[in-house]
PDB file of N, CA and C in Angstrom:
ATOM      1  N   SER A   1     111.428 128.602  88.609  1.00 43.00           N
ATOM      2  CA  SER A   1     111.663 128.325  90.224  1.00 43.00           C
ATOM      3  C   SER A   1     111.522 126.291  89.957  1.00 43.00           C
ATOM      4  N   GLN A   2     112.228 125.907  90.668  1.00 45.00           N
ATOM      5  CA  GLN A   2     112.869 124.440  90.290  1.00 45.00           C
ATOM      6  C   GLN A   2     111.038 123.951  90.452  1.00 45.00           C
ATOM      7  N   ASP A   3     110.143 124.198  90.862  1.00 44.00           N
ATOM      8  CA  ASP A   3     108.757 123.754  91.127  1.00 44.00           C
ATOM      9  C   ASP A   3     108.361 123.532  89.740  1.00 44.00           C
ATOM     10  N   ILE A   4     107.900 124.570  88.874  1.00 52.00           N
ATOM     11  CA  ILE A   4     108.173 124.579  87.624  1.00 52.00           C
ATOM     12  C   ILE A   4     109.217 123.526  86.716  1.00 52.00           C
ATOM     13  N   GLU A   5     110.279 123.720  87.088  1.00 54.00           N
ATOM     14  CA  GLU A   5     111.013 122.684  86.403  1.00 54.00           C
ATOM     15  C   GLU A   5     110.892 121.332  86.428  1.00 54.00           C
ATOM     16  N   ALA A   6     111.203 121.048  87.856  1.00 52.00           N
ATOM     17  CA  ALA A   6     111.037 119.606  87.895  1.00 52.00           C
ATOM     18  C   ALA A   6     109.767 119.271  89.085  1.00 52.00           C
ATOM     19  N   GLY A   7     108.781 120.120  89.066  1.00 60.00           N
ATOM     20  CA  GLY A   7     107.943 119.918  90.276  1.00 60.00           C
ATOM     21  C   GLY A   7     107.540 118.714  91.067  1.00 60.00           C
ATOM     22  N   ASP A   8     108.643 119.349  91.783  1.00 65.00           N
ATOM     23  CA  ASP A   8     109.293 117.622  93.067  1.00 65.00           C
ATOM     24  C   ASP A   8     108.695 118.486  94.599  1.00 65.00           C
ATOM     25  N   GLY A   9     108.314 119.427  94.331  1.00 73.00           N
ATOM     26  CA  GLY A   9     107.704 120.295  95.736  1.00 73.00           C
ATOM     27  C   GLY A   9     108.530 120.790  96.462  1.00 73.00           C
ATOM     28  N   THR A  10     110.015 120.729  96.309  1.00 75.00           N
ATOM     29  CA  THR A  10     111.489 121.413  96.722  1.00 75.00           C
ATOM     30  C   THR A  10     110.943 122.839  97.561  1.00 75.00           C
ATOM     31  N   THR A  11     110.301 123.808  96.648  1.00 81.00           N
ATOM     32  CA  THR A  11     110.056 125.025  97.295  1.00 81.00           C
ATOM     33  C   THR A  11     109.414 125.212  98.022  1.00 81.00           C
ATOM     34  N   GLY A  12     108.308 124.087  97.564  1.00 84.00           N
ATOM     35  CA  GLY A  12     106.943 124.026  98.837  1.00 84.00           C
ATOM     36  C   GLY A  12     107.762 124.011 100.299  1.00 84.00           C
ATOM     37  N   ILE A  13     108.369 122.806 100.104  1.00 88.00           N
ATOM     38  CA  ILE A  13     109.004 122.261 101.481  1.00 88.00           C
ATOM     39  C   ILE A  13     109.718 123.091 102.270  1.00 88.00           C
ATOM     40  N   CYS A  14     110.377 123.934 101.426  1.00 91.00           N
ATOM     41  CA  CYS A  14     111.586 125.575 102.025  1.00 91.00           C
ATOM     42  C   CYS A  14     110.233 126.356 102.703  1.00 91.00           C
ATOM     43  N   VAL A  15     109.315 126.472 101.979  1.00 92.00           N
ATOM     44  CA  VAL A  15     108.498 127.822 102.601  1.00 92.00           C
ATOM     45  C   VAL A  15     107.558 127.100 103.798  1.00 92.00           C
ATOM     46  N   ILE A  16     107.254 125.674 103.894  1.00 93.00           N
ATOM     47  CA  ILE A  16     106.534 125.092 105.131  1.00 93.00           C
ATOM     48  C   ILE A  16     107.699 125.127 106.257  1.00 93.00           C
ATOM     49  N   ALA A  17     108.862 124.383 105.805  1.00 95.00           N
ATOM     50  CA  ALA A  17     109.915 124.518 107.232  1.00 95.00           C
ATOM     51  C   ALA A  17     110.282 126.476 107.502  1.00 95.00           C
ATOM     52  N   GLY A  18     110.615 127.271 106.408  1.00 96.00           N
ATOM     53  CA  GLY A  18     110.655 128.765 107.044  1.00 96.00           C
ATOM     54  C   GLY A  18     109.335 129.166 107.839  1.00 96.00           C
ATOM     55  N   ALA A  19     107.934 128.450 107.669  1.00 96.00           N
ATOM     56  CA  ALA A  19     107.294 129.099 108.322  1.00 96.00           C
ATOM     57  C   ALA A  19     106.875 128.244 109.657  1.00 96.00           C
ATOM     58  N   LEU A  20     107.172 127.204 109.999  1.00 96.00           N
ATOM     59  CA  LEU A  20     107.439 126.472 110.892  1.00 96.00           C
ATOM     60  C   LEU A  20     108.760 126.890 112.017  1.00 96.00           C
ATOM     61  N   LEU A  21     110.097 127.737 111.245  1.00 96.00           N
ATOM     62  CA  LEU A  21     111.209 128.470 111.822  1.00 96.00           C
ATOM     63  C   LEU A  21     110.612 129.720 112.702  1.00 96.00           C
ATOM     64  N   GLN A  22     109.788 130.546 111.651  1.00 97.00           N
ATOM     65  CA  GLN A  22     109.027 131.367 112.098  1.00 97.00           C
ATOM     66  C   GLN A  22     108.266 131.379 113.127  1.00 97.00           C
ATOM     67  N   ALA A  23     107.432 130.459 113.287  1.00 96.00           N
ATOM     68  CA  ALA A  23     106.211 130.002 114.176  1.00 96.00           C
ATOM     69  C   ALA A  23     107.488 129.349 115.568  1.00 96.00           C
ATOM     70  N   CYS A  24     108.164 129.014 115.080  1.00 96.00           N
ATOM     71  CA  CYS A  24     109.243 128.553 116.270  1.00 96.00           C
ATOM     72  C   CYS A  24     109.674 129.905 117.177  1.00 96.00           C
ATOM     73  N   SER A  25     110.082 130.312 116.314  1.00 97.00           N
ATOM     74  CA  SER A  25     110.538 132.007 117.163  1.00 97.00           C
ATOM     75  C   SER A  25     109.786 132.800 117.930  1.00 97.00           C
ATOM     76  N   GLU A  26     108.835 132.821 116.848  1.00 97.00           N
ATOM     77  CA  GLU A  26     107.814 133.753 117.560  1.00 97.00           C
ATOM     78  C   GLU A  26     107.439 133.052 119.150  1.00 97.00           C
ATOM     79  N   LEU A  27     107.130 131.889 119.130  1.00 97.00           N
ATOM     80  CA  LEU A  27     106.921 131.404 120.646  1.00 97.00           C
ATOM     81  C   LEU A  27     108.698 131.313 121.768  1.00 97.00           C
ATOM     82  N   LEU A  28     109.199 131.006 120.878  1.00 97.00           N
ATOM     83  CA  LEU A  28     110.726 130.870 121.904  1.00 97.00           C
ATOM     84  C   LEU A  28     110.744 132.867 122.299  1.00 97.00           C
ATOM     85  N   SER A  29     110.091 133.585 121.436  1.00 98.00           N
ATOM     86  CA  SER A  29     110.160 134.526 122.184  1.00 98.00           C
ATOM     87  C   SER A  29     109.225 135.224 123.161  1.00 98.00           C
ATOM     88  N   LYS A  30     108.076 134.272 122.786  1.00 97.00           N
ATOM     89  CA  LYS A  30     106.966 134.227 123.932  1.00 97.00           C
ATOM     90  C   LYS A  30     107.371 133.723 125.508  1.00 97.00           C
ATOM     91  N   GLY A  31     108.469 133.445 124.727  1.00 97.00           N
ATOM     92  CA  GLY A  31     109.072 132.475 126.487  1.00 97.00           C
ATOM     93  C   GLY A  31     108.916 131.111 126.790  1.00 97.00           C
ATOM     94  N   ILE A  32     108.132 130.804 125.678  1.00 97.00           N
ATOM     95  CA  ILE A  32     107.574 128.740 125.701  1.00 97.00           C
ATOM     96  C   ILE A  32     109.470 128.085 125.474  1.00 97.00           C
ATOM     97  N   HIS A  33     109.465 127.530 126.181  1.00 97.00           N
ATOM     98  CA  HIS A  33     110.335 126.518 126.503  1.00 97.00           C
ATOM     99  C   HIS A  33     110.427 126.099 125.079  1.00 97.00           C
ATOM    100  N   PRO A  34     111.991 125.501 124.132  1.00 97.00           N
ATOM    101  CA  PRO A  34     112.055 124.840 123.411  1.00 97.00           C
ATOM    102  C   PRO A  34     111.944 123.407 123.615  1.00 97.00           C
ATOM    103  N   THR A  35     111.746 122.730 124.985  1.00 97.00           N
ATOM    104  CA  THR A  35     111.451 121.453 124.837  1.00 97.00           C
ATOM    105  C   THR A  35     109.685 121.221 124.538  1.00 97.00           C
ATOM    106  N   LYS A  36     108.858 122.131 125.027  1.00 97.00           N
ATOM    107  CA  LYS A  36     107.634 122.049 124.657  1.00 97.00           C
ATOM    108  C   LYS A  36     107.156 122.654 123.357  1.00 97.00           C
ATOM    109  N   ILE A  37     107.926 123.392 122.722  1.00 97.00           N
ATOM    110  CA  ILE A  37     107.926 123.698 120.857  1.00 97.00           C
ATOM    111  C   ILE A  37     108.375 121.966 120.605  1.00 97.00           C
ATOM    112  N   ALA A  38     108.988 121.543 120.836  1.00 97.00           N
ATOM    113  CA  ALA A  38     109.685 120.110 120.107  1.00 97.00           C
ATOM    114  C   ALA A  38     108.469 119.361 120.532  1.00 97.00           C
ATOM    115  N   GLU A  39     108.024 119.032 121.670  1.00 97.00           N
ATOM    116  CA  GLU A  39     106.961 118.306 122.222  1.00 97.00           C
ATOM    117  C   GLU A  39     106.057 118.441 120.926  1.00 97.00           C
ATOM    118  N   ALA A  40     105.297 119.760 120.841  1.00 97.00           N
ATOM    119  CA  ALA A  40     104.470 119.796 119.745  1.00 97.00           C
ATOM    120  C   ALA A  40     104.842 119.537 118.696  1.00 97.00           C
ATOM    121  N   PHE A  41     105.856 119.727 118.523  1.00 96.00           N
ATOM    122  CA  PHE A  41     106.196 119.312 116.801  1.00 96.00           C
ATOM    123  C   PHE A  41     106.132 118.004 116.805  1.00 96.00           C
ATOM    124  N   LYS A  42     106.348 116.737 117.767  1.00 97.00           N
ATOM    125  CA  LYS A  42     106.665 115.289 117.910  1.00 97.00           C
ATOM    126  C   LYS A  42     104.695 114.989 117.745  1.00 97.00           C
ATOM    127  N   LEU A  43     104.170 115.573 118.407  1.00 98.00           N
ATOM    128  CA  LEU A  43     102.848 115.514 118.675  1.00 98.00           C
ATOM    129  C   LEU A  43     101.890 115.671 117.129  1.00 98.00           C
ATOM    130  N   ALA A  44     102.426 116.794 116.577  1.00 96.00           N
ATOM    131  CA  ALA A  44     101.848 116.845 114.869  1.00 96.00           C
ATOM    132  C   ALA A  44     102.726 116.320 114.301  1.00 96.00           C
ATOM    133  N   ALA A  45     103.429 115.785 114.157  1.00 96.00           N
ATOM    134  CA  ALA A  45     104.258 114.437 113.516  1.00 96.00           C
ATOM    135  C   ALA A  45     103.447 113.532 112.946  1.00 96.00           C
ATOM    136  N   ALA A  46     103.105 113.063 114.676  1.00 98.00           N
ATOM    137  CA  ALA A  46     101.675 112.004 114.765  1.00 98.00           C
ATOM    138  C   ALA A  46     100.789 111.861 114.347  1.00 98.00           C
ATOM    139  N   LYS A  47     100.265 113.002 114.322  1.00 98.00           N
ATOM    140  CA  LYS A  47      98.973 113.796 113.649  1.00 98.00           C
ATOM    141  C   LYS A  47      98.734 113.405 112.062  1.00 98.00           C
ATOM    142  N   ALA A  48     100.140 113.847 111.828  1.00 97.00           N
ATOM    143  CA  ALA A  48      99.785 113.856 110.612  1.00 97.00           C
ATOM    144  C   ALA A  48      99.974 112.481 110.101  1.00 97.00           C
ATOM    145  N   HIS A  49     101.132 111.828 110.395  1.00 98.00           N
ATOM    146  CA  HIS A  49     100.972 109.822 109.996  1.00 98.00           C
ATOM    147  C   HIS A  49     100.018 109.716 110.080  1.00 98.00           C
ATOM    148  N   ASP A  50      98.850 109.720 110.932  1.00 98.00           N
ATOM    149  CA  ASP A  50      97.901 109.268 111.609  1.00 98.00           C
ATOM    150  C   ASP A  50      96.861 109.708 110.083  1.00 98.00           C
ATOM    151  N   VAL A  51      96.848 110.923 109.949  1.00 98.00           N
ATOM    152  CA  VAL A  51      96.051 110.930 108.678  1.00 98.00           C
ATOM    153  C   VAL A  51      96.401 110.735 107.218  1.00 98.00           C
ATOM    154  N   LEU A  52      97.369 110.183 106.952  1.00 96.00           N
ATOM    155  CA  LEU A  52      98.438 110.084 106.099  1.00 96.00           C
ATOM    156  C   LEU A  52      97.911 108.361 105.911  1.00 96.00           C
ATOM    157  N   VAL A  53      97.754 108.007 107.224  1.00 96.00           N
ATOM    158  CA  VAL A  53      97.683 106.052 106.777  1.00 96.00           C
ATOM    159  C   VAL A  53      96.580 105.936 106.692  1.00 96.00           C
ATOM    160  N   SER A  54      95.031 107.116 107.444  1.00 97.00           N
ATOM    161  CA  SER A  54      94.373 106.543 106.825  1.00 97.00           C
ATOM    162  C   SER A  54      93.685 107.162 105.632  1.00 97.00           C
ATOM    163  N   VAL A  55      94.239 107.853 104.978  1.00 97.00           N
ATOM    164  CA  VAL A  55      94.248 108.170 103.782  1.00 97.00           C
ATOM    165  C   VAL A  55      94.945 107.352 102.548  1.00 97.00           C
ATOM    166  N   ALA A  56      95.851 106.166 102.798  1.00 93.00           N
ATOM    167  CA  ALA A  56      96.695 105.556 102.486  1.00 93.00           C
ATOM    168  C   ALA A  56      96.235 104.494 101.164  1.00 93.00           C
ATOM    169  N   LYS A  57      96.518 104.552 100.156  1.00 87.00           N
ATOM    170  CA  LYS A  57      95.962 103.202  99.656  1.00 87.00           C
ATOM    171  C   LYS A  57      97.125 102.298  99.657  1.00 87.00           C
ATOM    172  N   PRO A  58      96.610 101.037  99.791  1.00 86.00           N
ATOM    173  CA  PRO A  58      97.312 100.429  99.797  1.00 86.00           C
ATOM    174  C   PRO A  58      97.921  99.842  98.261  1.00 86.00           C
ATOM    175  N   VAL A  59      99.425  99.459  98.760  1.00 84.00           N
ATOM    176  CA  VAL A  59      99.673  98.684  96.691  1.00 84.00           C
ATOM    177  C   VAL A  59     100.243  97.258  97.141  1.00 84.00           C
ATOM    178  N   ASP A  60      99.861  96.264  95.914  1.00 88.00           N
ATOM    179  CA  ASP A  60     100.119  95.078  96.368  1.00 88.00           C
ATOM    180  C   ASP A  60     101.150  95.148  95.200  1.00 88.00           C
ATOM    181  N   LEU A  61     102.628  94.661  96.079  1.00 86.00           N
ATOM    182  CA  LEU A  61     103.267  94.694  95.138  1.00 86.00           C
ATOM    183  C   LEU A  61     103.879  93.676  94.298  1.00 86.00           C
ATOM    184  N   LEU A  62     102.678  92.598  94.706  1.00 87.00           N
ATOM    185  CA  LEU A  62     102.930  91.582  93.128  1.00 87.00           C
ATOM    186  C   LEU A  62     101.681  91.991  92.225  1.00 87.00           C
ATOM    187  N   ASP A  63     101.763  92.719  91.772  1.00 90.00           N
ATOM    188  CA  ASP A  63     100.807  92.906  91.001  1.00 90.00           C
ATOM    189  C   ASP A  63     101.059  94.554  90.183  1.00 90.00           C
ATOM    190  N   ARG A  64     101.831  94.065  89.219  1.00 91.00           N
ATOM    191  CA  ARG A  64     102.713  94.518  88.530  1.00 91.00           C
ATOM    192  C   ARG A  64     102.018  96.632  87.651  1.00 91.00           C
ATOM    193  N   SER A  65     100.678  95.997  87.532  1.00 91.00           N
ATOM    194  CA  SER A  65     100.282  97.074  87.169  1.00 91.00           C
ATOM    195  C   SER A  65     100.015  97.766  88.699  1.00 91.00           C
ATOM    196  N   SER A  66      99.592  97.588  89.608  1.00 90.00           N
ATOM    197  CA  SER A  66      99.187  98.580  90.219  1.00 90.00           C
ATOM    198  C   SER A  66     100.892  99.405  90.906  1.00 90.00           C
ATOM    199  N   VAL A  67     101.605  98.461  90.967  1.00 90.00           N
ATOM    200  CA  VAL A  67     103.252  99.202  91.194  1.00 90.00           C
ATOM    201  C   VAL A  67     103.513 100.252  89.945  1.00 90.00           C
ATOM    202  N   LEU A  68     103.143  99.730  88.708  1.00 92.00           N
ATOM    203  CA  LEU A  68     103.526 100.574  87.725  1.00 92.00           C
ATOM    204  C   LEU A  68     102.692 101.761  87.456  1.00 92.00           C
ATOM    205  N   ASP A  69     101.460 102.006  88.215  1.00 90.00           N
ATOM    206  CA  ASP A  69     100.936 103.089  88.484  1.00 90.00           C
ATOM    207  C   ASP A  69     101.029 104.052  89.305  1.00 90.00           C
ATOM    208  N   ALA A  70     101.870 102.833  90.303  1.00 88.00           N
ATOM    209  CA  ALA A  70     102.721 103.935  91.766  1.00 88.00           C
ATOM    210  C   ALA A  70     103.673 104.991  90.882  1.00 88.00           C
ATOM    211  N   VAL A  71     104.542 104.099  89.820  1.00 88.00           N
ATOM    212  CA  VAL A  71     105.605 104.378  89.571  1.00 88.00           C
ATOM    213  C   VAL A  71     105.527 105.559  88.854  1.00 88.00           C
ATOM    214  N   ASN A  72     104.207 105.600  87.773  1.00 87.00           N
ATOM    215  CA  ASN A  72     104.237 106.801  87.118  1.00 87.00           C
ATOM    216  C   ASN A  72     103.488 107.784  87.935  1.00 87.00           C
ATOM    217  N   THR A  73     103.018 107.644  88.923  1.00 84.00           N
ATOM    218  CA  THR A  73     102.774 108.820  89.745  1.00 84.00           C
ATOM    219  C   THR A  73     104.037 109.385  90.165  1.00 84.00           C
ATOM    220  N   CYS A  74     105.122 108.667  90.541  1.00 83.00           N
ATOM    221  CA  CYS A  74     106.223 108.979  91.325  1.00 83.00           C
ATOM    222  C   CYS A  74     106.996 110.115  89.818  1.00 83.00           C
ATOM    223  N   LEU A  75     106.960 109.282  88.903  1.00 83.00           N
ATOM    224  CA  LEU A  75     107.724 109.603  87.758  1.00 83.00           C
ATOM    225  C   LEU A  75     107.186 111.384  87.527  1.00 83.00           C
ATOM    226  N   SER A  76     105.887 111.389  87.248  1.00 79.00           N
ATOM    227  CA  SER A  76     105.044 112.435  86.513  1.00 79.00           C
ATOM    228  C   SER A  76     105.513 113.640  86.803  1.00 79.00           C
ATOM    229  N   SER A  77     105.899 114.167  88.376  1.00 72.00           N
ATOM    230  CA  SER A  77     106.359 115.138  88.982  1.00 72.00           C
ATOM    231  C   SER A  77     108.524 115.738  88.433  1.00 72.00           C
ATOM    232  N   LYS A  78     108.809 114.388  87.512  1.00 68.00           N
ATOM    233  CA  LYS A  78     110.274 114.397  87.842  1.00 68.00           C
ATOM    234  C   LYS A  78     110.681 115.274  86.022  1.00 68.00           C
ATOM    235  N   VAL A  79     111.923 115.523  85.987  1.00 71.00           N
ATOM    236  CA  VAL A  79     112.179 115.985  84.538  1.00 71.00           C
ATOM    237  C   VAL A  79     112.076 114.946  83.711  1.00 71.00           C
ATOM    238  N   VAL A  80     111.948 113.605  83.908  1.00 77.00           N
ATOM    239  CA  VAL A  80     112.039 112.331  82.883  1.00 77.00           C
ATOM    240  C   VAL A  80     111.068 111.981  82.851  1.00 77.00           C
ATOM    241  N   HIS A  81     109.731 113.148  83.179  1.00 77.00           N
ATOM    242  CA  HIS A  81     108.336 112.427  83.026  1.00 77.00           C
ATOM    243  C   HIS A  81     108.061 112.090  81.483  1.00 77.00           C
ATOM    244  N   ALA A  82     108.942 112.810  80.913  1.00 82.00           N
ATOM    245  CA  ALA A  82     108.326 112.962  78.906  1.00 82.00           C
ATOM    246  C   ALA A  82     108.648 111.083  78.472  1.00 82.00           C
ATOM    247  N   HIS A  83     109.447 110.694  79.603  1.00 84.00           N
ATOM    248  CA  HIS A  83     110.205 109.405  79.046  1.00 84.00           C
ATOM    249  C   HIS A  83     109.091 108.167  80.448  1.00 84.00           C
ATOM    250  N   SER A  84     108.469 108.794  80.618  1.00 85.00           N
ATOM    251  CA  SER A  84     108.117 107.711  81.845  1.00 85.00           C
ATOM    252  C   SER A  84     107.377 106.666  81.452  1.00 85.00           C
ATOM    253  N   ASP A  85     107.047 106.566  80.039  1.00 87.00           N
ATOM    254  CA  ASP A  85     106.414 105.520  79.544  1.00 87.00           C
ATOM    255  C   ASP A  85     107.457 104.353  79.034  1.00 87.00           C
ATOM    256  N   VAL A  86     108.834 104.812  79.092  1.00 89.00           N
ATOM    257  CA  VAL A  86     109.379 103.489  78.830  1.00 89.00           C
ATOM    258  C   VAL A  86     110.440 103.176  80.575  1.00 89.00           C
ATOM    259  N   LEU A  87     110.356 104.085  80.797  1.00 90.00           N
ATOM    260  CA  LEU A  87     110.933 104.510  82.164  1.00 90.00           C
ATOM    261  C   LEU A  87     110.740 103.148  82.963  1.00 90.00           C
ATOM    262  N   ALA A  88     108.901 103.528  83.171  1.00 90.00           N
ATOM    263  CA  ALA A  88     108.800 103.434  84.596  1.00 90.00           C
ATOM    264  C   ALA A  88     108.783 101.701  84.308  1.00 90.00           C
ATOM    265  N   PRO A  89     108.211 100.953  82.895  1.00 92.00           N
ATOM    266  CA  PRO A  89     108.500  99.743  83.202  1.00 92.00           C
ATOM    267  C   PRO A  89     109.429  98.868  83.036  1.00 92.00           C
ATOM    268  N   ILE A  90     110.579  99.837  82.889  1.00 93.00           N
ATOM    269  CA  ILE A  90     111.830  99.448  83.129  1.00 93.00           C
ATOM    270  C   ILE A  90     112.403  98.997  84.626  1.00 93.00           C
ATOM    271  N   ALA A  91     111.988 100.276  85.683  1.00 91.00           N
ATOM    272  CA  ALA A  91     112.168 100.257  86.869  1.00 91.00           C
ATOM    273  C   ALA A  91     111.594  99.036  87.852  1.00 91.00           C
ATOM    274  N   VAL A  92     110.421  98.763  87.397  1.00 92.00           N
ATOM    275  CA  VAL A  92     109.316  98.454  87.591  1.00 92.00           C
ATOM    276  C   VAL A  92     109.766  96.387  87.777  1.00 92.00           C
ATOM    277  N   ASP A  93     110.301  96.386  86.542  1.00 91.00           N
ATOM    278  CA  ASP A  93     110.533  94.800  86.338  1.00 91.00           C
ATOM    279  C   ASP A  93     111.658  94.550  86.790  1.00 91.00           C
ATOM    280  N   ALA A  94     112.727  95.368  86.962  1.00 91.00           N
ATOM    281  CA  ALA A  94     113.411  95.576  87.732  1.00 91.00           C
ATOM    282  C   ALA A  94     113.986  95.175  89.832  1.00 91.00           C
ATOM    283  N   VAL A  95     113.158  95.372  89.653  1.00 87.00           N
ATOM    284  CA  VAL A  95     112.677  95.648  91.208  1.00 87.00           C
ATOM    285  C   VAL A  95     111.869  94.197  90.971  1.00 87.00           C
ATOM    286  N   LEU A  96     110.927  94.035  90.479  1.00 86.00           N
ATOM    287  CA  LEU A  96     110.309  92.466  90.794  1.00 86.00           C
ATOM    288  C   LEU A  96     110.709  91.470  90.276  1.00 86.00           C
ATOM    289  N   ASP A  97     112.247  91.389  89.512  1.00 86.00           N
ATOM    290  CA  ASP A  97     112.899  90.575  89.266  1.00 86.00           C
ATOM    291  C   ASP A  97     113.545  90.164  90.576  1.00 86.00           C
ATOM    292  N   ILE A  98     114.062  90.869  91.489  1.00 84.00           N
ATOM    293  CA  ILE A  98     115.011  90.871  92.842  1.00 84.00           C
ATOM    294  C   ILE A  98     114.373  90.095  93.701  1.00 84.00           C
TER     295      ILE A  98
END
C-alpha cells in the first residue's frame, strides 16, 4: 500500500472519508436533511480544531533547532526520510533566510 511506501496517511484518510460518506448515506436514508448533516460536520470540525489547538506545541520560528525538529518530523513519513539529515537543514536554512 502507499502508506507502507510513503507513510503519508493517504490510505487512512481515504478510509475515514469513506466511513464518513457511509454514515451520511445512512443518515440520508433515515430522512435526515442534508443541511442538518452538514451542520453536524461543521460542529465536529470546530471541535476537532479545538482539540488540536489544545494539544499543539508552538514552534518558535526564529529557533532554528525547533524548526529543524519540526521539519525532521515531517520528512520522517516521506520517501526521502533516508536523506532527511541532509534535506532538513537545507529546507530550514532556505526558509529562515527569506
